[in-house]
Amino acid sequence: MLADQVDALLAQPLPWPIVQAGDPVLRTPAAPYEGELSAAALAGLIEGMKETMHAAPGVGLAAPQVGLPVRLAVVEDRAHERQVPPEALEARGIAALPFRVLVNPRYTALGEERAAFFEGCLSVSGWQAVVARPLRVRLQALDETGAAVDEELSGWPARIVQHETDHLGGMLYLDRAELRSLSTHQAVSQRWAQPTVELAAKELGFDLP
């Protein structure tokens, strides 16, 4: 039962271990959250996921990444703290995304425009690859209080929401990636730190949208 799994997780010291690719929990569509947890357990889970995300560090964390097969994620991007040149921030559409909890989220693309950038994952440690995603999306979810969330996002915030929501469907970013672009963090830092991925596409031999 979910409540028992959460109790066991809450008994562990923080930050919690992040499940790595190869674990079936990352490949199994998560079950909708339907209020199975007490208020205290839900609050503890959210706080633990937040601390684990910050410690990684990351900008999002889905429940399956801490071993829980339930449709819940946390996201936050403190864009002003990133060690990224201003031109890259602008090119990638990186903007602050305040901390929020997404319960049973789903997204739909708005328009046909897509953007391709290197993307990584806390559950695929050490690697990045280029992923083309819709530039703008409509996010629909509930927050931790049960209030409806319905908003439009663009740029990097939209990418974060898509990435974390995909986790809840049993999908990793590699399923959508240009695999010829697969690079270590070191290679991305040393070779492909340009604001866009045109040079990487040319040198590694993959197409852009």
mmCIF file with all atom_site columns, C-alpha atoms in Angstrom:
data_model
loop_
_atom_site.group_PDB
_atom_site.id
_atom_site.type_symbol
_atom_site.label_atom_id
_atom_site.label_alt_id
_atom_site.label_comp_id
_atom_site.label_asym_id
_atom_site.label_entity_id
_atom_site.label_seq_id
_atom_site.pdbx_PDB_ins_code
_atom_site.Cartn_x
_atom_site.Cartn_y
_atom_site.Cartn_z
_atom_site.occupancy
_atom_site.B_iso_or_equiv
_atom_site.pdbx_formal_charge
_atom_site.auth_seq_id
_atom_site.auth_comp_id
_atom_site.auth_asym_id
_atom_site.auth_atom_id
_atom_site.pdbx_PDB_model_num
ATOM 1   C CA . MET A 1 1   ? 0.000  0.000  0.000   1.00 0.00 ? 1   MET A CA 1
ATOM 2   C CA . LEU A 1 2   ? 1.126  3.526  -0.742  1.00 0.00 ? 2   LEU A CA 1
ATOM 3   C CA . ALA A 1 3   ? 0.775  4.631  2.888   1.00 0.00 ? 3   ALA A CA 1
ATOM 4   C CA . ASP A 1 4   ? 3.104  1.847  4.042   1.00 0.00 ? 4   ASP A CA 1
ATOM 5   C CA . GLN A 1 5   ? 5.646  2.683  1.329   1.00 0.00 ? 5   GLN A CA 1
ATOM 6   C CA . VAL A 1 6   ? 5.614  6.337  2.337   1.00 0.00 ? 6   VAL A CA 1
ATOM 7   C CA . ASP A 1 7   ? 6.001  5.492  6.016   1.00 0.00 ? 7   ASP A CA 1
ATOM 8   C CA . ALA A 1 8   ? 9.045  3.383  5.178   1.00 0.00 ? 8   ALA A CA 1
ATOM 9   C CA . LEU A 1 9   ? 10.501 6.198  3.092   1.00 0.00 ? 9   LEU A CA 1
ATOM 10  C CA . LEU A 1 10  ? 9.888  8.785  5.817   1.00 0.00 ? 10  LEU A CA 1
ATOM 11  C CA . ALA A 1 11  ? 11.838 6.586  8.239   1.00 0.00 ? 11  ALA A CA 1
ATOM 12  C CA . GLN A 1 12  ? 14.958 6.962  6.076   1.00 0.00 ? 12  GLN A CA 1
ATOM 13  C CA . PRO A 1 13  ? 17.442 9.822  6.512   1.00 0.00 ? 13  PRO A CA 1
ATOM 14  C CA . LEU A 1 14  ? 17.380 12.677 4.023   1.00 0.00 ? 14  LEU A CA 1
ATOM 15  C CA . PRO A 1 15  ? 18.216 13.176 1.248   1.00 0.00 ? 15  PRO A CA 1
ATOM 16  C CA . TRP A 1 16  ? 16.674 9.984  -0.064  1.00 0.00 ? 16  TRP A CA 1
ATOM 17  C CA . PRO A 1 17  ? 18.444 7.807  -2.652  1.00 0.00 ? 17  PRO A CA 1
ATOM 18  C CA . ILE A 1 18  ? 17.362 8.530  -6.211  1.00 0.00 ? 18  ILE A CA 1
ATOM 19  C CA . VAL A 1 19  ? 16.327 5.453  -8.191  1.00 0.00 ? 19  VAL A CA 1
ATOM 20  C CA . GLN A 1 20  ? 18.502 4.914  -11.270 1.00 0.00 ? 20  GLN A CA 1
ATOM 21  C CA . ALA A 1 21  ? 17.560 3.698  -14.754 1.00 0.00 ? 21  ALA A CA 1
ATOM 22  C CA . GLY A 1 22  ? 17.054 -0.053 -14.823 1.00 0.00 ? 22  GLY A CA 1
ATOM 23  C CA . ASP A 1 23  ? 14.611 -0.126 -11.906 1.00 0.00 ? 23  ASP A CA 1
ATOM 24  C CA . PRO A 1 24  ? 11.120 -1.184 -13.049 1.00 0.00 ? 24  PRO A CA 1
ATOM 25  C CA . VAL A 1 25  ? 9.469  1.586  -10.985 1.00 0.00 ? 25  VAL A CA 1
ATOM 26  C CA . LEU A 1 26  ? 10.787 4.073  -13.547 1.00 0.00 ? 26  LEU A CA 1
ATOM 27  C CA . ARG A 1 27  ? 9.191  2.116  -16.387 1.00 0.00 ? 27  ARG A CA 1
ATOM 28  C CA . THR A 1 28  ? 5.773  1.451  -14.869 1.00 0.00 ? 28  THR A CA 1
ATOM 29  C CA . PRO A 1 29  ? 2.999  4.037  -15.322 1.00 0.00 ? 29  PRO A CA 1
ATOM 30  C CA . ALA A 1 30  ? 2.311  5.461  -11.879 1.00 0.00 ? 30  ALA A CA 1
ATOM 31  C CA . ALA A 1 31  ? -1.120 5.203  -10.281 1.00 0.00 ? 31  ALA A CA 1
ATOM 32  C CA . PRO A 1 32  ? -3.204 8.355  -9.768  1.00 0.00 ? 32  PRO A CA 1
ATOM 33  C CA . TYR A 1 33  ? -3.021 9.839  -6.295  1.00 0.00 ? 33  TYR A CA 1
ATOM 34  C CA . GLU A 1 34  ? -6.467 9.573  -4.727  1.00 0.00 ? 34  GLU A CA 1
ATOM 35  C CA . GLY A 1 35  ? -5.907 10.849 -1.204  1.00 0.00 ? 35  GLY A CA 1
ATOM 36  C CA . GLU A 1 36  ? -4.427 7.666  0.228   1.00 0.00 ? 36  GLU A CA 1
ATOM 37  C CA . LEU A 1 37  ? -2.076 9.553  2.582   1.00 0.00 ? 37  LEU A CA 1
ATOM 38  C CA . SER A 1 38  ? -2.770 11.400 5.805   1.00 0.00 ? 38  SER A CA 1
ATOM 39  C CA . ALA A 1 39  ? -2.088 15.138 5.795   1.00 0.00 ? 39  ALA A CA 1
ATOM 40  C CA . ALA A 1 40  ? 1.059  14.580 7.856   1.00 0.00 ? 40  ALA A CA 1
ATOM 41  C CA . ALA A 1 41  ? 2.372  11.821 5.593   1.00 0.00 ? 41  ALA A CA 1
ATOM 42  C CA . LEU A 1 42  ? 1.721  13.860 2.451   1.00 0.00 ? 42  LEU A CA 1
ATOM 43  C CA . ALA A 1 43  ? 3.444  16.899 3.951   1.00 0.00 ? 43  ALA A CA 1
ATOM 44  C CA . GLY A 1 44  ? 6.408  14.754 4.978   1.00 0.00 ? 44  GLY A CA 1
ATOM 45  C CA . LEU A 1 45  ? 6.657  13.209 1.535   1.00 0.00 ? 45  LEU A CA 1
ATOM 46  C CA . ILE A 1 46  ? 6.575  16.600 -0.176  1.00 0.00 ? 46  ILE A CA 1
ATOM 47  C CA . GLU A 1 47  ? 9.207  18.052 2.150   1.00 0.00 ? 47  GLU A CA 1
ATOM 48  C CA . GLY A 1 48  ? 11.426 14.993 1.700   1.00 0.00 ? 48  GLY A CA 1
ATOM 49  C CA . MET A 1 49  ? 11.139 15.146 -2.080  1.00 0.00 ? 49  MET A CA 1
ATOM 50  C CA . LYS A 1 50  ? 11.923 18.860 -2.002  1.00 0.00 ? 50  LYS A CA 1
ATOM 51  C CA . GLU A 1 51  ? 15.044 18.330 0.105   1.00 0.00 ? 51  GLU A CA 1
ATOM 52  C CA . THR A 1 52  ? 16.159 15.412 -2.060  1.00 0.00 ? 52  THR A CA 1
ATOM 53  C CA . MET A 1 53  ? 15.667 17.480 -5.237  1.00 0.00 ? 53  MET A CA 1
ATOM 54  C CA . HIS A 1 54  ? 17.673 20.380 -3.810  1.00 0.00 ? 54  HIS A CA 1
ATOM 55  C CA . ALA A 1 55  ? 20.475 18.119 -2.580  1.00 0.00 ? 55  ALA A CA 1
ATOM 56  C CA . ALA A 1 56  ? 20.924 16.380 -5.949  1.00 0.00 ? 56  ALA A CA 1
ATOM 57  C CA . PRO A 1 57  ? 20.761 19.198 -7.182  1.00 0.00 ? 57  PRO A CA 1
ATOM 58  C CA . GLY A 1 58  ? 17.875 19.182 -9.639  1.00 0.00 ? 58  GLY A CA 1
ATOM 59  C CA . VAL A 1 59  ? 14.903 21.210 -10.838 1.00 0.00 ? 59  VAL A CA 1
ATOM 60  C CA . GLY A 1 60  ? 12.308 18.457 -10.556 1.00 0.00 ? 60  GLY A CA 1
ATOM 61  C CA . LEU A 1 61  ? 11.697 15.110 -8.917  1.00 0.00 ? 61  LEU A CA 1
ATOM 62  C CA . ALA A 1 62  ? 8.922  12.614 -9.578  1.00 0.00 ? 62  ALA A CA 1
ATOM 63  C CA . ALA A 1 63  ? 7.690  10.136 -6.984  1.00 0.00 ? 63  ALA A CA 1
ATOM 64  C CA . PRO A 1 64  ? 8.918  7.081  -8.962  1.00 0.00 ? 64  PRO A CA 1
ATOM 65  C CA . GLN A 1 65  ? 12.440 8.499  -8.620  1.00 0.00 ? 65  GLN A CA 1
ATOM 66  C CA . VAL A 1 66  ? 12.224 7.828  -4.879  1.00 0.00 ? 66  VAL A CA 1
ATOM 67  C CA . GLY A 1 67  ? 10.563 4.466  -5.482  1.00 0.00 ? 67  GLY A CA 1
ATOM 68  C CA . LEU A 1 68  ? 6.897  5.438  -5.203  1.00 0.00 ? 68  LEU A CA 1
ATOM 69  C CA . PRO A 1 69  ? 4.577  4.439  -8.085  1.00 0.00 ? 69  PRO A CA 1
ATOM 70  C CA . VAL A 1 70  ? 2.192  7.385  -7.693  1.00 0.00 ? 70  VAL A CA 1
ATOM 71  C CA . ARG A 1 71  ? 1.469  10.411 -9.888  1.00 0.00 ? 71  ARG A CA 1
ATOM 72  C CA . LEU A 1 72  ? 3.096  13.152 -7.834  1.00 0.00 ? 72  LEU A CA 1
ATOM 73  C CA . ALA A 1 73  ? 6.066  15.396 -8.588  1.00 0.00 ? 73  ALA A CA 1
ATOM 74  C CA . VAL A 1 74  ? 7.785  18.485 -7.265  1.00 0.00 ? 74  VAL A CA 1
ATOM 75  C CA . VAL A 1 75  ? 9.444  21.155 -9.420  1.00 0.00 ? 75  VAL A CA 1
ATOM 76  C CA . GLU A 1 76  ? 11.455 24.290 -8.773  1.00 0.00 ? 76  GLU A CA 1
ATOM 77  C CA . ASP A 1 77  ? 14.020 26.213 -10.795 1.00 0.00 ? 77  ASP A CA 1
ATOM 78  C CA . ARG A 1 78  ? 15.968 28.929 -9.027  1.00 0.00 ? 78  ARG A CA 1
ATOM 79  C CA . ALA A 1 79  ? 17.183 30.258 -12.338 1.00 0.00 ? 79  ALA A CA 1
ATOM 80  C CA . HIS A 1 80  ? 19.036 33.223 -10.785 1.00 0.00 ? 80  HIS A CA 1
ATOM 81  C CA . GLU A 1 81  ? 21.385 30.789 -9.015  1.00 0.00 ? 81  GLU A CA 1
ATOM 82  C CA . ARG A 1 82  ? 22.395 28.928 -12.169 1.00 0.00 ? 82  ARG A CA 1
ATOM 83  C CA . GLN A 1 83  ? 25.961 29.204 -13.429 1.00 0.00 ? 83  GLN A CA 1
ATOM 84  C CA . VAL A 1 84  ? 24.750 29.854 -16.966 1.00 0.00 ? 84  VAL A CA 1
ATOM 85  C CA . PRO A 1 85  ? 25.743 32.823 -19.185 1.00 0.00 ? 85  PRO A CA 1
ATOM 86  C CA . PRO A 1 86  ? 22.933 35.325 -19.824 1.00 0.00 ? 86  PRO A CA 1
ATOM 87  C CA . GLU A 1 87  ? 22.860 34.539 -23.548 1.00 0.00 ? 87  GLU A CA 1
ATOM 88  C CA . ALA A 1 88  ? 22.282 30.851 -22.777 1.00 0.00 ? 88  ALA A CA 1
ATOM 89  C CA . LEU A 1 89  ? 19.549 31.679 -20.275 1.00 0.00 ? 89  LEU A CA 1
ATOM 90  C CA . GLU A 1 90  ? 17.793 33.682 -22.971 1.00 0.00 ? 90  GLU A CA 1
ATOM 91  C CA . ALA A 1 91  ? 18.298 31.161 -25.786 1.00 0.00 ? 91  ALA A CA 1
ATOM 92  C CA . ARG A 1 92  ? 16.971 28.282 -23.680 1.00 0.00 ? 92  ARG A CA 1
ATOM 93  C CA . GLY A 1 93  ? 14.096 30.239 -22.174 1.00 0.00 ? 93  GLY A CA 1
ATOM 94  C CA . ILE A 1 94  ? 15.330 29.572 -18.644 1.00 0.00 ? 94  ILE A CA 1
ATOM 95  C CA . ALA A 1 95  ? 13.252 31.448 -16.092 1.00 0.00 ? 95  ALA A CA 1
ATOM 96  C CA . ALA A 1 96  ? 12.423 31.068 -12.430 1.00 0.00 ? 96  ALA A CA 1
ATOM 97  C CA . LEU A 1 97  ? 9.880  28.360 -11.655 1.00 0.00 ? 97  LEU A CA 1
ATOM 98  C CA . PRO A 1 98  ? 8.619  28.710 -8.075  1.00 0.00 ? 98  PRO A CA 1
ATOM 99  C CA . PHE A 1 99  ? 8.402  25.559 -5.986  1.00 0.00 ? 99  PHE A CA 1
ATOM 100 C CA . ARG A 1 100 ? 5.207  23.670 -6.597  1.00 0.00 ? 100 ARG A CA 1
ATOM 101 C CA . VAL A 1 101 ? 3.665  20.262 -6.142  1.00 0.00 ? 101 VAL A CA 1
ATOM 102 C CA . LEU A 1 102 ? 2.016  18.556 -9.121  1.00 0.00 ? 102 LEU A CA 1
ATOM 103 C CA . VAL A 1 103 ? -0.567 15.907 -8.331  1.00 0.00 ? 103 VAL A CA 1
ATOM 104 C CA . ASN A 1 104 ? -1.892 13.831 -11.245 1.00 0.00 ? 104 ASN A CA 1
ATOM 105 C CA . PRO A 1 105 ? -0.427 16.252 -13.813 1.00 0.00 ? 105 PRO A CA 1
ATOM 106 C CA . ARG A 1 106 ? -0.902 16.134 -17.553 1.00 0.00 ? 106 ARG A CA 1
ATOM 107 C CA . TYR A 1 107 ? 0.201  18.468 -20.312 1.00 0.00 ? 107 TYR A CA 1
ATOM 108 C CA . THR A 1 108 ? -0.824 19.257 -23.866 1.00 0.00 ? 108 THR A CA 1
ATOM 109 C CA . ALA A 1 109 ? 1.294  21.003 -26.487 1.00 0.00 ? 109 ALA A CA 1
ATOM 110 C CA . LEU A 1 110 ? 0.247  24.487 -27.571 1.00 0.00 ? 110 LEU A CA 1
ATOM 111 C CA . GLY A 1 111 ? 1.157  25.183 -31.166 1.00 0.00 ? 111 GLY A CA 1
ATOM 112 C CA . GLU A 1 112 ? 3.638  23.399 -33.394 1.00 0.00 ? 112 GLU A CA 1
ATOM 113 C CA . GLU A 1 113 ? 6.872  25.080 -32.312 1.00 0.00 ? 113 GLU A CA 1
ATOM 114 C CA . ARG A 1 114 ? 9.501  22.807 -30.758 1.00 0.00 ? 114 ARG A CA 1
ATOM 115 C CA . ALA A 1 115 ? 12.817 23.525 -29.084 1.00 0.00 ? 115 ALA A CA 1
ATOM 116 C CA . ALA A 1 116 ? 15.808 21.187 -28.832 1.00 0.00 ? 116 ALA A CA 1
ATOM 117 C CA . PHE A 1 117 ? 18.366 21.358 -26.032 1.00 0.00 ? 117 PHE A CA 1
ATOM 118 C CA . PHE A 1 118 ? 20.538 19.087 -23.947 1.00 0.00 ? 118 PHE A CA 1
ATOM 119 C CA . GLU A 1 119 ? 18.592 17.576 -21.093 1.00 0.00 ? 119 GLU A CA 1
ATOM 120 C CA . GLY A 1 120 ? 19.657 15.424 -18.167 1.00 0.00 ? 120 GLY A CA 1
ATOM 121 C CA . CYS A 1 121 ? 17.956 13.368 -15.471 1.00 0.00 ? 121 CYS A CA 1
ATOM 122 C CA . LEU A 1 122 ? 18.760 12.555 -11.861 1.00 0.00 ? 122 LEU A CA 1
ATOM 123 C CA . SER A 1 123 ? 17.843 8.937  -12.657 1.00 0.00 ? 123 SER A CA 1
ATOM 124 C CA . VAL A 1 124 ? 20.315 8.738  -15.562 1.00 0.00 ? 124 VAL A CA 1
ATOM 125 C CA . SER A 1 125 ? 23.304 9.986  -13.635 1.00 0.00 ? 125 SER A CA 1
ATOM 126 C CA . GLY A 1 126 ? 26.236 11.410 -15.562 1.00 0.00 ? 126 GLY A CA 1
ATOM 127 C CA . TRP A 1 127 ? 24.640 11.748 -19.003 1.00 0.00 ? 127 TRP A CA 1
ATOM 128 C CA . GLN A 1 128 ? 22.773 14.270 -21.152 1.00 0.00 ? 128 GLN A CA 1
ATOM 129 C CA . ALA A 1 129 ? 21.164 14.167 -24.574 1.00 0.00 ? 129 ALA A CA 1
ATOM 130 C CA . VAL A 1 130 ? 19.323 16.543 -26.870 1.00 0.00 ? 130 VAL A CA 1
ATOM 131 C CA . VAL A 1 131 ? 15.557 16.371 -26.627 1.00 0.00 ? 131 VAL A CA 1
ATOM 132 C CA . ALA A 1 132 ? 13.132 18.251 -28.874 1.00 0.00 ? 132 ALA A CA 1
ATOM 133 C CA . ARG A 1 133 ? 10.012 19.233 -26.955 1.00 0.00 ? 133 ARG A CA 1
ATOM 134 C CA . PRO A 1 134 ? 7.021  21.511 -27.505 1.00 0.00 ? 134 PRO A CA 1
ATOM 135 C CA . LEU A 1 135 ? 8.011  25.075 -26.676 1.00 0.00 ? 135 LEU A CA 1
ATOM 136 C CA . ARG A 1 136 ? 4.678  25.843 -25.009 1.00 0.00 ? 136 ARG A CA 1
ATOM 137 C CA . VAL A 1 137 ? 2.360  23.590 -23.053 1.00 0.00 ? 137 VAL A CA 1
ATOM 138 C CA . ARG A 1 138 ? -0.820 23.694 -21.046 1.00 0.00 ? 138 ARG A CA 1
ATOM 139 C CA . LEU A 1 139 ? -0.336 22.151 -17.616 1.00 0.00 ? 139 LEU A CA 1
ATOM 140 C CA . GLN A 1 140 ? -3.326 20.704 -15.772 1.00 0.00 ? 140 GLN A CA 1
ATOM 141 C CA . ALA A 1 141 ? -2.939 19.187 -12.306 1.00 0.00 ? 141 ALA A CA 1
ATOM 142 C CA . LEU A 1 142 ? -3.892 19.506 -8.674  1.00 0.00 ? 142 LEU A CA 1
ATOM 143 C CA . ASP A 1 143 ? -1.687 21.001 -5.990  1.00 0.00 ? 143 ASP A CA 1
ATOM 144 C CA . GLU A 1 144 ? -1.073 19.482 -2.567  1.00 0.00 ? 144 GLU A CA 1
ATOM 145 C CA . THR A 1 145 ? -4.277 21.049 -1.209  1.00 0.00 ? 145 THR A CA 1
ATOM 146 C CA . GLY A 1 146 ? -6.416 19.592 -3.999  1.00 0.00 ? 146 GLY A CA 1
ATOM 147 C CA . ALA A 1 147 ? -6.805 22.940 -5.777  1.00 0.00 ? 147 ALA A CA 1
ATOM 148 C CA . ALA A 1 148 ? -6.846 22.871 -9.566  1.00 0.00 ? 148 ALA A CA 1
ATOM 149 C CA . VAL A 1 149 ? -3.794 23.995 -11.535 1.00 0.00 ? 149 VAL A CA 1
ATOM 150 C CA . ASP A 1 150 ? -4.396 25.080 -15.122 1.00 0.00 ? 150 ASP A CA 1
ATOM 151 C CA . GLU A 1 151 ? -1.778 27.270 -16.735 1.00 0.00 ? 151 GLU A CA 1
ATOM 152 C CA . GLU A 1 152 ? 0.364  27.823 -19.790 1.00 0.00 ? 152 GLU A CA 1
ATOM 153 C CA . LEU A 1 153 ? 4.142  27.485 -19.608 1.00 0.00 ? 153 LEU A CA 1
ATOM 154 C CA . SER A 1 154 ? 6.881  28.125 -22.143 1.00 0.00 ? 154 SER A CA 1
ATOM 155 C CA . GLY A 1 155 ? 10.616 27.688 -22.458 1.00 0.00 ? 155 GLY A CA 1
ATOM 156 C CA . TRP A 1 156 ? 12.522 25.829 -19.749 1.00 0.00 ? 156 TRP A CA 1
ATOM 157 C CA . PRO A 1 157 ? 9.636  25.749 -17.234 1.00 0.00 ? 157 PRO A CA 1
ATOM 158 C CA . ALA A 1 158 ? 7.582  23.951 -19.890 1.00 0.00 ? 158 ALA A CA 1
ATOM 159 C CA . ARG A 1 159 ? 10.465 21.502 -20.436 1.00 0.00 ? 159 ARG A CA 1
ATOM 160 C CA . ILE A 1 160 ? 10.711 20.742 -16.712 1.00 0.00 ? 160 ILE A CA 1
ATOM 161 C CA . VAL A 1 161 ? 6.991  20.035 -16.453 1.00 0.00 ? 161 VAL A CA 1
ATOM 162 C CA . GLN A 1 162 ? 7.089  17.767 -19.512 1.00 0.00 ? 162 GLN A CA 1
ATOM 163 C CA . HIS A 1 163 ? 10.113 15.865 -18.176 1.00 0.00 ? 163 HIS A CA 1
ATOM 164 C CA . GLU A 1 164 ? 8.587  15.223 -14.748 1.00 0.00 ? 164 GLU A CA 1
ATOM 165 C CA . THR A 1 165 ? 5.147  14.354 -16.106 1.00 0.00 ? 165 THR A CA 1
ATOM 166 C CA . ASP A 1 166 ? 6.765  11.889 -18.505 1.00 0.00 ? 166 ASP A CA 1
ATOM 167 C CA . HIS A 1 167 ? 8.323  10.141 -15.495 1.00 0.00 ? 167 HIS A CA 1
ATOM 168 C CA . LEU A 1 168 ? 4.836  9.457  -14.169 1.00 0.00 ? 168 LEU A CA 1
ATOM 169 C CA . GLY A 1 169 ? 3.994  7.652  -17.390 1.00 0.00 ? 169 GLY A CA 1
ATOM 170 C CA . GLY A 1 170 ? 7.030  5.378  -17.167 1.00 0.00 ? 170 GLY A CA 1
ATOM 171 C CA . MET A 1 171 ? 9.030  7.389  -19.691 1.00 0.00 ? 171 MET A CA 1
ATOM 172 C CA . LEU A 1 172 ? 12.626 8.634  -19.450 1.00 0.00 ? 172 LEU A CA 1
ATOM 173 C CA . TYR A 1 173 ? 13.937 11.574 -21.421 1.00 0.00 ? 173 TYR A CA 1
ATOM 174 C CA . LEU A 1 174 ? 16.112 9.151  -23.393 1.00 0.00 ? 174 LEU A CA 1
ATOM 175 C CA . ASP A 1 175 ? 12.938 7.773  -24.989 1.00 0.00 ? 175 ASP A CA 1
ATOM 176 C CA . ARG A 1 176 ? 12.492 11.146 -26.701 1.00 0.00 ? 176 ARG A CA 1
ATOM 177 C CA . ALA A 1 177 ? 16.175 12.002 -27.214 1.00 0.00 ? 177 ALA A CA 1
ATOM 178 C CA . GLU A 1 178 ? 18.405 12.167 -30.255 1.00 0.00 ? 178 GLU A CA 1
ATOM 179 C CA . LEU A 1 179 ? 20.612 9.271  -29.162 1.00 0.00 ? 179 LEU A CA 1
ATOM 180 C CA . ARG A 1 180 ? 23.506 10.380 -31.350 1.00 0.00 ? 180 ARG A CA 1
ATOM 181 C CA . SER A 1 181 ? 23.735 13.402 -29.052 1.00 0.00 ? 181 SER A CA 1
ATOM 182 C CA . LEU A 1 182 ? 24.235 11.295 -25.903 1.00 0.00 ? 182 LEU A CA 1
ATOM 183 C CA . SER A 1 183 ? 27.125 12.893 -24.007 1.00 0.00 ? 183 SER A CA 1
ATOM 184 C CA . THR A 1 184 ? 28.646 12.840 -20.559 1.00 0.00 ? 184 THR A CA 1
ATOM 185 C CA . HIS A 1 185 ? 28.205 15.892 -18.347 1.00 0.00 ? 185 HIS A CA 1
ATOM 186 C CA . GLN A 1 186 ? 31.906 16.581 -18.889 1.00 0.00 ? 186 GLN A CA 1
ATOM 187 C CA . ALA A 1 187 ? 31.550 16.499 -22.676 1.00 0.00 ? 187 ALA A CA 1
ATOM 188 C CA . VAL A 1 188 ? 28.566 18.858 -22.582 1.00 0.00 ? 188 VAL A CA 1
ATOM 189 C CA . SER A 1 189 ? 30.480 21.256 -20.352 1.00 0.00 ? 189 SER A CA 1
ATOM 190 C CA . GLN A 1 190 ? 33.659 21.164 -22.435 1.00 0.00 ? 190 GLN A CA 1
ATOM 191 C CA . ARG A 1 191 ? 32.282 20.867 -25.959 1.00 0.00 ? 191 ARG A CA 1
ATOM 192 C CA . TRP A 1 192 ? 28.590 21.749 -26.128 1.00 0.00 ? 192 TRP A CA 1
ATOM 193 C CA . ALA A 1 193 ? 28.097 24.666 -23.721 1.00 0.00 ? 193 ALA A CA 1
ATOM 194 C CA . GLN A 1 194 ? 26.980 26.993 -26.523 1.00 0.00 ? 194 GLN A CA 1
ATOM 195 C CA . PRO A 1 195 ? 23.589 28.685 -26.059 1.00 0.00 ? 195 PRO A CA 1
ATOM 196 C CA . THR A 1 196 ? 22.067 26.443 -28.746 1.00 0.00 ? 196 THR A CA 1
ATOM 197 C CA . VAL A 1 197 ? 22.758 22.902 -29.962 1.00 0.00 ? 197 VAL A CA 1
ATOM 198 C CA . GLU A 1 198 ? 23.454 23.643 -33.636 1.00 0.00 ? 198 GLU A CA 1
ATOM 199 C CA . LEU A 1 199 ? 27.175 22.867 -33.326 1.00 0.00 ? 199 LEU A CA 1
ATOM 200 C CA . ALA A 1 200 ? 26.500 19.608 -31.479 1.00 0.00 ? 200 ALA A CA 1
ATOM 201 C CA . ALA A 1 201 ? 24.016 18.593 -34.159 1.00 0.00 ? 201 ALA A CA 1
ATOM 202 C CA . LYS A 1 202 ? 26.560 19.281 -36.900 1.00 0.00 ? 202 LYS A CA 1
ATOM 203 C CA . GLU A 1 203 ? 29.468 17.558 -35.171 1.00 0.00 ? 203 GLU A CA 1
ATOM 204 C CA . LEU A 1 204 ? 27.574 14.553 -33.776 1.00 0.00 ? 204 LEU A CA 1
ATOM 205 C CA . GLY A 1 205 ? 25.328 14.061 -36.802 1.00 0.00 ? 205 GLY A CA 1
ATOM 206 C CA . PHE A 1 206 ? 21.707 14.465 -35.738 1.00 0.00 ? 206 PHE A CA 1
ATOM 207 C CA . ASP A 1 207 ? 18.820 16.525 -37.069 1.00 0.00 ? 207 ASP A CA 1
ATOM 208 C CA . LEU A 1 208 ? 17.073 19.415 -35.352 1.00 0.00 ? 208 LEU A CA 1
ATOM 209 C CA . PRO A 1 209 ? 13.347 20.222 -35.607 1.00 0.00 ? 209 PRO A CA 1
#
